[in-house]
Amino acid sequence: LLASGCGDGKARIWSTATGELASTFAGHRETVYSVAFSPDGGLLATSCLDGSVKLWDAGTGKDRCTLFDHQDVVRCVAF
């Protein structure tokens, strides 16, 4: 799987085997700058121009939590 962030405020997961879109994660209000899978692949972290970071369940697409305490753009996330 491959994750990407977009200017439309969404992150997407793609199948590297087929090139097809597997999931869309909607919830950010602005550009998604960074995406990262947890080591076990169970979570996807995304960061946004609005200063938020979201943790998603990578399998279901459910928003697990949102962190808003950043003062500026969050350009990178990592586990």
mmCIF file of C-alpha atoms in Angstrom:
data_model
loop_
_atom_site.group_PDB
_atom_site.id
_atom_site.type_symbol
_atom_site.label_atom_id
_atom_site.label_comp_id
_atom_site.label_asym_id
_atom_site.label_seq_id
_atom_site.Cartn_x
_atom_site.Cartn_y
_atom_site.Cartn_z
ATOM 1 C CA LEU A 1 0.000 0.000 0.000
ATOM 2 C CA LEU A 2 0.986 3.596 -0.635
ATOM 3 C CA ALA A 3 -0.462 6.657 1.121
ATOM 4 C CA SER A 4 -0.642 10.149 -0.393
ATOM 5 C CA GLY A 5 -1.798 13.569 0.808
ATOM 6 C CA CYS A 6 -3.597 16.071 -1.407
ATOM 7 C CA GLY A 7 -4.511 19.721 -1.676
ATOM 8 C CA ASP A 8 -8.178 18.848 -1.316
ATOM 9 C CA GLY A 9 -7.721 18.008 2.382
ATOM 10 C CA LYS A 10 -7.878 14.259 1.830
ATOM 11 C CA ALA A 11 -5.395 11.432 2.200
ATOM 12 C CA ARG A 12 -5.627 8.402 0.000
ATOM 13 C CA ILE A 13 -4.362 4.837 0.178
ATOM 14 C CA TRP A 14 -3.474 3.134 -3.080
ATOM 15 C CA SER A 15 -2.804 -0.484 -3.943
ATOM 16 C CA THR A 16 0.758 -0.792 -5.217
ATOM 17 C CA ALA A 17 -0.181 -4.106 -6.863
ATOM 18 C CA THR A 18 -2.999 -2.686 -8.991
ATOM 19 C CA GLY A 19 -2.541 1.101 -8.856
ATOM 20 C CA GLU A 20 -6.170 1.440 -7.784
ATOM 21 C CA LEU A 21 -7.489 3.681 -5.050
ATOM 22 C CA ALA A 22 -8.179 1.572 -1.951
ATOM 23 C CA SER A 23 -9.398 4.195 0.567
ATOM 24 C CA THR A 24 -9.991 7.913 0.980
ATOM 25 C CA PHE A 25 -9.584 9.665 4.331
ATOM 26 C CA ALA A 26 -11.544 12.931 4.476
ATOM 27 C CA GLY A 27 -11.519 15.275 7.441
ATOM 28 C CA HIS A 28 -8.802 17.889 7.114
ATOM 29 C CA ARG A 29 -9.862 21.401 6.136
ATOM 30 C CA GLU A 30 -6.784 22.221 4.054
ATOM 31 C CA THR A 31 -3.841 20.601 2.234
ATOM 32 C CA VAL A 32 -2.539 17.327 3.675
ATOM 33 C CA TYR A 33 1.243 17.712 3.779
ATOM 34 C CA SER A 34 2.454 14.447 5.215
ATOM 35 C CA VAL A 35 1.286 10.871 5.722
ATOM 36 C CA ALA A 36 2.865 7.966 7.597
ATOM 37 C CA PHE A 37 1.855 4.418 8.422
ATOM 38 C CA SER A 38 2.508 3.070 11.912
ATOM 39 C CA PRO A 39 5.081 0.247 12.014
ATOM 40 C CA ASP A 40 2.324 -2.373 12.194
ATOM 41 C CA GLY A 41 0.316 -0.686 9.404
ATOM 42 C CA GLY A 42 -2.729 -0.296 11.627
ATOM 43 C CA LEU A 43 -2.697 3.497 11.839
ATOM 44 C CA LEU A 44 -2.226 6.286 9.343
ATOM 45 C CA ALA A 45 -1.057 9.681 10.591
ATOM 46 C CA THR A 46 -1.719 12.783 8.489
ATOM 47 C CA SER A 47 -0.628 16.389 8.921
ATOM 48 C CA CYS A 48 -2.232 19.492 7.510
ATOM 49 C CA LEU A 49 -1.722 23.109 6.541
ATOM 50 C CA ASP A 50 -4.196 24.093 9.295
ATOM 51 C CA GLY A 51 -1.793 22.820 11.985
ATOM 52 C CA SER A 52 -3.700 19.645 12.794
ATOM 53 C CA VAL A 53 -2.536 16.044 12.935
ATOM 54 C CA LYS A 54 -4.994 13.180 12.606
ATOM 55 C CA LEU A 55 -4.639 9.515 13.447
ATOM 56 C CA TRP A 56 -6.784 7.182 11.382
ATOM 57 C CA ASP A 57 -7.539 3.492 11.542
ATOM 58 C CA ALA A 58 -5.841 2.442 8.304
ATOM 59 C CA GLY A 59 -8.192 -0.501 7.792
ATOM 60 C CA THR A 60 -11.538 1.182 8.379
ATOM 61 C CA GLY A 61 -10.730 4.847 7.648
ATOM 62 C CA LYS A 62 -12.179 5.894 11.011
ATOM 63 C CA ASP A 63 -10.762 9.111 12.504
ATOM 64 C CA ARG A 64 -9.231 7.948 15.811
ATOM 65 C CA CYS A 65 -8.153 11.376 17.101
ATOM 66 C CA THR A 66 -7.172 14.887 16.045
ATOM 67 C CA LEU A 67 -4.385 16.969 17.593
ATOM 68 C CA PHE A 68 -4.834 20.749 17.271
ATOM 69 C CA ASP A 69 -2.140 22.152 19.582
ATOM 70 C CA HIS A 70 0.341 23.129 16.868
ATOM 71 C CA GLN A 71 0.872 26.839 16.236
ATOM 72 C CA ASP A 72 1.592 26.522 12.519
ATOM 73 C CA VAL A 73 1.666 24.139 9.573
ATOM 74 C CA VAL A 74 2.677 20.573 10.402
ATOM 75 C CA ARG A 75 4.856 19.527 7.486
ATOM 76 C CA CYS A 76 5.870 16.057 8.603
ATOM 77 C CA VAL A 77 4.646 13.127 10.676
ATOM 78 C CA ALA A 78 6.488 9.926 11.564
ATOM 79 C CA PHE A 79 6.109 7.002 13.936
#
